[in-house]
mmCIF file of C-alpha atoms in Angstrom:
data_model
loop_
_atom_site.group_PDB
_atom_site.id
_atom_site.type_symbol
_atom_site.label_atom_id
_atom_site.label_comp_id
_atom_site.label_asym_id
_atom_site.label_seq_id
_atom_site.Cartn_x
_atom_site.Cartn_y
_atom_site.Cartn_z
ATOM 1 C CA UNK A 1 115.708 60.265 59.910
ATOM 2 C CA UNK A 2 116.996 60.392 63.597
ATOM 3 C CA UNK A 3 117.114 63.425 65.499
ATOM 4 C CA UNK A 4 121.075 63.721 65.325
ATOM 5 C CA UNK A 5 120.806 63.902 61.660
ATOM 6 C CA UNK A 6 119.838 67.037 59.760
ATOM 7 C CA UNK A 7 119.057 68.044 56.130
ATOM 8 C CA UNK A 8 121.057 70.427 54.382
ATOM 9 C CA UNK A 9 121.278 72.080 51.537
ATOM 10 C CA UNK A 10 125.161 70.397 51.090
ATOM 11 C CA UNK A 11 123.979 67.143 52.442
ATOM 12 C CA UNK A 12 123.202 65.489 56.168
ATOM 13 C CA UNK A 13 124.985 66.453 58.770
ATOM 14 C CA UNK A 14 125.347 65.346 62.293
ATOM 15 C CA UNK A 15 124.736 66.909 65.924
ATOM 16 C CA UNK A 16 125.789 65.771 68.832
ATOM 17 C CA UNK A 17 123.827 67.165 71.970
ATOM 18 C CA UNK A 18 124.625 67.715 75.792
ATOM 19 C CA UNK A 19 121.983 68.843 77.743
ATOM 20 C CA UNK A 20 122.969 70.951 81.250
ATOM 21 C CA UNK A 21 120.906 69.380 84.511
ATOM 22 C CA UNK A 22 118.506 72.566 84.718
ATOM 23 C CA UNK A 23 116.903 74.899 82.285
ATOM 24 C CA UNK A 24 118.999 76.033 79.541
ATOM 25 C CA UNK A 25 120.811 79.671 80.243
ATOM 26 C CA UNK A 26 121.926 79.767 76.389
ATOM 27 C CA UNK A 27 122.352 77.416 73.601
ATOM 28 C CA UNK A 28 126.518 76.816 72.167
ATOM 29 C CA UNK A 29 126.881 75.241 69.073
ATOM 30 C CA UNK A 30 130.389 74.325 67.980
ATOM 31 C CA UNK A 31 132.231 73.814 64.952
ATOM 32 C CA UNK A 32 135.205 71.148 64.245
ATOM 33 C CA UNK A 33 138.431 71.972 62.277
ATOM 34 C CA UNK A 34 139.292 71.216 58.304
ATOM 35 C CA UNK A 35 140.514 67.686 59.052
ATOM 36 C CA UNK A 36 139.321 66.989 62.482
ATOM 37 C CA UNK A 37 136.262 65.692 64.386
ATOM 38 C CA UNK A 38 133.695 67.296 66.904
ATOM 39 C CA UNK A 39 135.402 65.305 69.331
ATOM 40 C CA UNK A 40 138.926 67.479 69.581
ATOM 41 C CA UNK A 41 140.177 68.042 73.123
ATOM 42 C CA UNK A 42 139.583 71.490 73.191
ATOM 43 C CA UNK A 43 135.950 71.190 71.940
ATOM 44 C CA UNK A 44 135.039 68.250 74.417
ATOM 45 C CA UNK A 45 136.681 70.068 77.273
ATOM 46 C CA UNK A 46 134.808 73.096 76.379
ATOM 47 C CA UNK A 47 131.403 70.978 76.226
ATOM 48 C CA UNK A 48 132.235 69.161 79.597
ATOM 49 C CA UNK A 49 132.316 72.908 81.283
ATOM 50 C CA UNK A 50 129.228 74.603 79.672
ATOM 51 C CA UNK A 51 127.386 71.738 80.123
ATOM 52 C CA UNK A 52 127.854 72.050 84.314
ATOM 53 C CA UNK A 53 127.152 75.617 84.212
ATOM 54 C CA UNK A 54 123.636 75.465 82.349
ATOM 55 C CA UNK A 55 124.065 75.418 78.577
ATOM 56 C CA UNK A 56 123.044 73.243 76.112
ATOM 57 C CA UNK A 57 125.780 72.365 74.152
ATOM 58 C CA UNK A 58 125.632 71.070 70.118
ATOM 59 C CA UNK A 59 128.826 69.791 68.521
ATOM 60 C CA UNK A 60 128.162 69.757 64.466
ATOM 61 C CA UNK A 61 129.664 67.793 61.846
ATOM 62 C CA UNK A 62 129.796 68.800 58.266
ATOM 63 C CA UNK A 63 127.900 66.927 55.424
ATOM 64 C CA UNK A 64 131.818 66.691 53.769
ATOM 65 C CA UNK A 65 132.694 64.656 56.835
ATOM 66 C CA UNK A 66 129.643 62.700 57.374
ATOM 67 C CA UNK A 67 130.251 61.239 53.935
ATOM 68 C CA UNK A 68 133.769 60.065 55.009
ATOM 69 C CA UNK A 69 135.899 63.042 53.229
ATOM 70 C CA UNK A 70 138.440 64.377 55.181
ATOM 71 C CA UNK A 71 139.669 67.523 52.656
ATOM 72 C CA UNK A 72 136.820 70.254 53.450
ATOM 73 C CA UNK A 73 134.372 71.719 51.056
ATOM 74 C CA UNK A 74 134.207 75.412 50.003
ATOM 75 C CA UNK A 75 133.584 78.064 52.232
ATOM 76 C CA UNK A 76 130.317 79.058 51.220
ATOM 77 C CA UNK A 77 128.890 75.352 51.322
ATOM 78 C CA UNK A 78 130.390 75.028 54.968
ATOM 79 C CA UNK A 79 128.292 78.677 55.824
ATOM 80 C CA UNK A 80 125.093 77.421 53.975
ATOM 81 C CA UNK A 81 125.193 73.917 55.800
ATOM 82 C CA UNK A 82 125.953 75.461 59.299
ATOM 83 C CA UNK A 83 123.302 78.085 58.555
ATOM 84 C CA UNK A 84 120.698 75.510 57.989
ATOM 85 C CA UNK A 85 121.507 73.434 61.083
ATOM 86 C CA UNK A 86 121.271 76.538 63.593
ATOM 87 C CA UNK A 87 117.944 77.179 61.753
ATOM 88 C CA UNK A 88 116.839 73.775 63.183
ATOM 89 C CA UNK A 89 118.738 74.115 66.533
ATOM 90 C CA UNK A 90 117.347 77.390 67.190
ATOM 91 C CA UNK A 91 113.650 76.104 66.590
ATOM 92 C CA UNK A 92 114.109 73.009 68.865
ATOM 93 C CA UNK A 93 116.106 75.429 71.573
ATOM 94 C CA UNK A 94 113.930 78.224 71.783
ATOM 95 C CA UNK A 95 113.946 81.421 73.663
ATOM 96 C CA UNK A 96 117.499 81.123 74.523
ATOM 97 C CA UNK A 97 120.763 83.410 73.774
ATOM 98 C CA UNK A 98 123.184 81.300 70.697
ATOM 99 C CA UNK A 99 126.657 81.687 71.166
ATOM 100 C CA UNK A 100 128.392 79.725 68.100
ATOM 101 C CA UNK A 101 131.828 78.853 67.861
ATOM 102 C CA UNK A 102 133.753 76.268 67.152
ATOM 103 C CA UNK A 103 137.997 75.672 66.539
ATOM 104 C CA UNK A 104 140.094 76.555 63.420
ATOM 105 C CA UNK A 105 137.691 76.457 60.145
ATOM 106 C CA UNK A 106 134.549 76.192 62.495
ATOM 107 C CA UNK A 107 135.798 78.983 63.953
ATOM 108 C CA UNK A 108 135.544 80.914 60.604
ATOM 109 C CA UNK A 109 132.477 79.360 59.820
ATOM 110 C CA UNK A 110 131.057 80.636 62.975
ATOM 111 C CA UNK A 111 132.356 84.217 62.484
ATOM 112 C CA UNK A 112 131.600 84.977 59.140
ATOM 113 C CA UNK A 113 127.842 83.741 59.860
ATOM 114 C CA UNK A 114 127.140 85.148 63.150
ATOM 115 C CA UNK A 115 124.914 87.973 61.910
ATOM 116 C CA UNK A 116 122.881 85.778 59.901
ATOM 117 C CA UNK A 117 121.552 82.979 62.585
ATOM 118 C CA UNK A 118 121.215 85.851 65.272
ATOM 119 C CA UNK A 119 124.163 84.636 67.023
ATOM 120 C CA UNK A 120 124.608 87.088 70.682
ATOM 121 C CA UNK A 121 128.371 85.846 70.803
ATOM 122 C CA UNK A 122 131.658 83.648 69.153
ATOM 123 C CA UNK A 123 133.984 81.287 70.868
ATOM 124 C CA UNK A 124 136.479 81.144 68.414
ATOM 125 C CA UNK A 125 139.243 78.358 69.429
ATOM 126 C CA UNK A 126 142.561 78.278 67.402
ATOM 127 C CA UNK A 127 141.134 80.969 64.864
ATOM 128 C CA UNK A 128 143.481 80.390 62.050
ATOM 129 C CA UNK A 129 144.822 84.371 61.291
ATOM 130 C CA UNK A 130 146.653 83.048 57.830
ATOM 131 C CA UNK A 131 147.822 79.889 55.882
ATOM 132 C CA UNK A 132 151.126 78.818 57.637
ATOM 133 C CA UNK A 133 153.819 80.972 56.140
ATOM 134 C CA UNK A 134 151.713 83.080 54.292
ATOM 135 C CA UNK A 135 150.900 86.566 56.680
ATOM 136 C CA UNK A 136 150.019 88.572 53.619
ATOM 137 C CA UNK A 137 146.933 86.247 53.482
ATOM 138 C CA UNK A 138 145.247 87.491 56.340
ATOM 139 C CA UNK A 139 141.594 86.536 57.751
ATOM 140 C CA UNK A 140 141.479 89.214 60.125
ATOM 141 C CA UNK A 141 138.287 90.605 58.692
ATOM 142 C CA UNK A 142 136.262 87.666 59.563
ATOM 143 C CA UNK A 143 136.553 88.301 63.044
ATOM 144 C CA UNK A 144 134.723 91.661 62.755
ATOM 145 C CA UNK A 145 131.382 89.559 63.481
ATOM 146 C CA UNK A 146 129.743 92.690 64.985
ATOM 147 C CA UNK A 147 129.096 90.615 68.104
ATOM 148 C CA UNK A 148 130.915 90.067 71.328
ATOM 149 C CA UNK A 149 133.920 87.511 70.197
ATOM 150 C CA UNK A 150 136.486 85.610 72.372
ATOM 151 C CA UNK A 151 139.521 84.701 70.246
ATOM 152 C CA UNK A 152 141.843 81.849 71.996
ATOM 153 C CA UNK A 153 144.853 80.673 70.108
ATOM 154 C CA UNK A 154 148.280 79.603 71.008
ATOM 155 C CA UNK A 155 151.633 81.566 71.084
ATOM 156 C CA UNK A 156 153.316 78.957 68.766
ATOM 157 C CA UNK A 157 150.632 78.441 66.094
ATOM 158 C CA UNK A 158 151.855 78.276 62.837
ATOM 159 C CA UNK A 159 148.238 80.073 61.425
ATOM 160 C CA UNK A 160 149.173 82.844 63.512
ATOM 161 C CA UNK A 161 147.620 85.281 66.320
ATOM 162 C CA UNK A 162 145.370 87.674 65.339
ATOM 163 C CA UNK A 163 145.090 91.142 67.069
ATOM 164 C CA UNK A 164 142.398 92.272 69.481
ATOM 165 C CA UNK A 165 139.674 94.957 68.317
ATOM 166 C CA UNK A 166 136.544 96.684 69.105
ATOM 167 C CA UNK A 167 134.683 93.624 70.888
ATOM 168 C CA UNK A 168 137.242 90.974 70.026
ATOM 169 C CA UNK A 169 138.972 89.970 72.631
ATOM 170 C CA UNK A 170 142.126 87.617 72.041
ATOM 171 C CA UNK A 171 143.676 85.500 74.603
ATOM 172 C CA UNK A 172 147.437 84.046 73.761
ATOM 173 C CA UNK A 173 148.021 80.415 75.557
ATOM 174 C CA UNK A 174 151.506 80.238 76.389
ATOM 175 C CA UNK A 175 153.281 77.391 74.787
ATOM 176 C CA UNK A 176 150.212 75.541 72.959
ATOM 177 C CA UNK A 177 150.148 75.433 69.144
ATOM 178 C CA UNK A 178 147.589 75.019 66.566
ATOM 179 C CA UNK A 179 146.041 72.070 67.957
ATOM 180 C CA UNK A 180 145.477 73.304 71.735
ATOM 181 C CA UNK A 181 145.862 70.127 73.267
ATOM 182 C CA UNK A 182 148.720 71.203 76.284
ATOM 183 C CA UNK A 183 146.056 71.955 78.393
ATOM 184 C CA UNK A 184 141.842 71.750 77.160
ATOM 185 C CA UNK A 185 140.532 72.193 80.052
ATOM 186 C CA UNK A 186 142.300 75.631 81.111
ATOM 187 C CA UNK A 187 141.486 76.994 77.428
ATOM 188 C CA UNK A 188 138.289 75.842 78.261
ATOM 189 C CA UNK A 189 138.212 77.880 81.721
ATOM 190 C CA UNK A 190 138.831 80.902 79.737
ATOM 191 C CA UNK A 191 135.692 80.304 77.220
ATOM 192 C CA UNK A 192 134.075 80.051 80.330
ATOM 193 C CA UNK A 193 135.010 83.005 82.235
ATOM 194 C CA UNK A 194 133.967 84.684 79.373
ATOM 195 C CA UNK A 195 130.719 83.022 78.913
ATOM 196 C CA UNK A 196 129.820 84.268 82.468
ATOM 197 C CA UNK A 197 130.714 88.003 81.870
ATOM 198 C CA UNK A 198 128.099 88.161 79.553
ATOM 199 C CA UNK A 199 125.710 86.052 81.579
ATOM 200 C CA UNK A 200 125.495 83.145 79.210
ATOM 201 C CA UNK A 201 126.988 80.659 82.172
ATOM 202 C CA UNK A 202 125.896 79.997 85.474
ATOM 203 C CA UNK A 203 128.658 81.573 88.011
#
């Protein structure tokens, strides 16, 4: 099996590796959205910056989209697949800090597993606060990872915006919606920043 390809408990699913020019300062491994691919604007933009500032940088995709479906499996089958590729990340990245993260429902995947793979932080990109239209369902509790957690979303997104708390930290783009393509590379300069208060990014 090649080395982008790993076993999981829902199937095989697929990294995608950047390495930064130097030795590692923390390993990022990203999640894509319900219907989208690892290679999103905001994701790749936020890749292209780590990368330069010494992380290694793993983009995964699901076992439901390696197989060619685009409608997502169940939450707990995304969380047990994720958990068993950071198992296999962490071994071949070793004696680094993981920050996970990833946009919209790799967002939640990342939050609600953090504890579990021994994550030290969350990039969570478009975190999607309720259905559209539906407030009363709210996913605010996922956020409460227990870690340090960046929250970026847009002011028009139909999922919503959720509110900052103890060691979530929420940052409103002006003007972008769900999809965060106005501008990728300045969401990406605020993952960044935020990456380099905590020392997981070269300044």
């Amino acid at each position: 099996m090649p080395d982008n390809v790993l076993e999981t408990p829902r199937g095989p699913a697929r990294v995608d590796t950047d390495q930064p020019s130097g030795p590692p300062r923390a390993l990022l491994v990203l999640g894509h959205g319900a219907g989208g691919g690892v290679d999103a604007p905001d994701l790749i933009a936020l890749r292209d910056a780590a990368v330069t500032t010494g992380l290694v940088v793993v983009r995964v995709t699901q076992p439901y989209r390696v197989a060619g479906r685009r409608a997502p499996a169940p939450a707990g089958h995304l969380d047990e697949a994720w958990s068993a590729v950071l198992t296999v990340l962490r071994q071949r990245h070793p004696g680094v800090p993981l920050v996970v993260g990833g946009r919209s429902s790799g967002a939640r995947v990342a939050c609600r597993t953090a504890t579990a793979v021994g994550a030290a932080g969350v990039v969570a990109l478009a975190f999607p606060l309720h259905p559209p239209g539906r407030p009363e369902r709210s996913r605010a509790g996922e956020l409460v990872t227990g870690v340090p957690t960046l929250v970026v979303n847009g002011d028009r997104d139909p999922f919503g915006v959720p509110e900052p708390g103890p060691g979530i930290r929420v940052t409103v783009r002006p003007g972008e919606r769900h999809d965060l393509r106005g501008d990728p590379v300045g969401t990406a300069a605020l993952a960044l920043d935020w990456l380099r208060e905590h020392g997981w990014a070269a300044a």
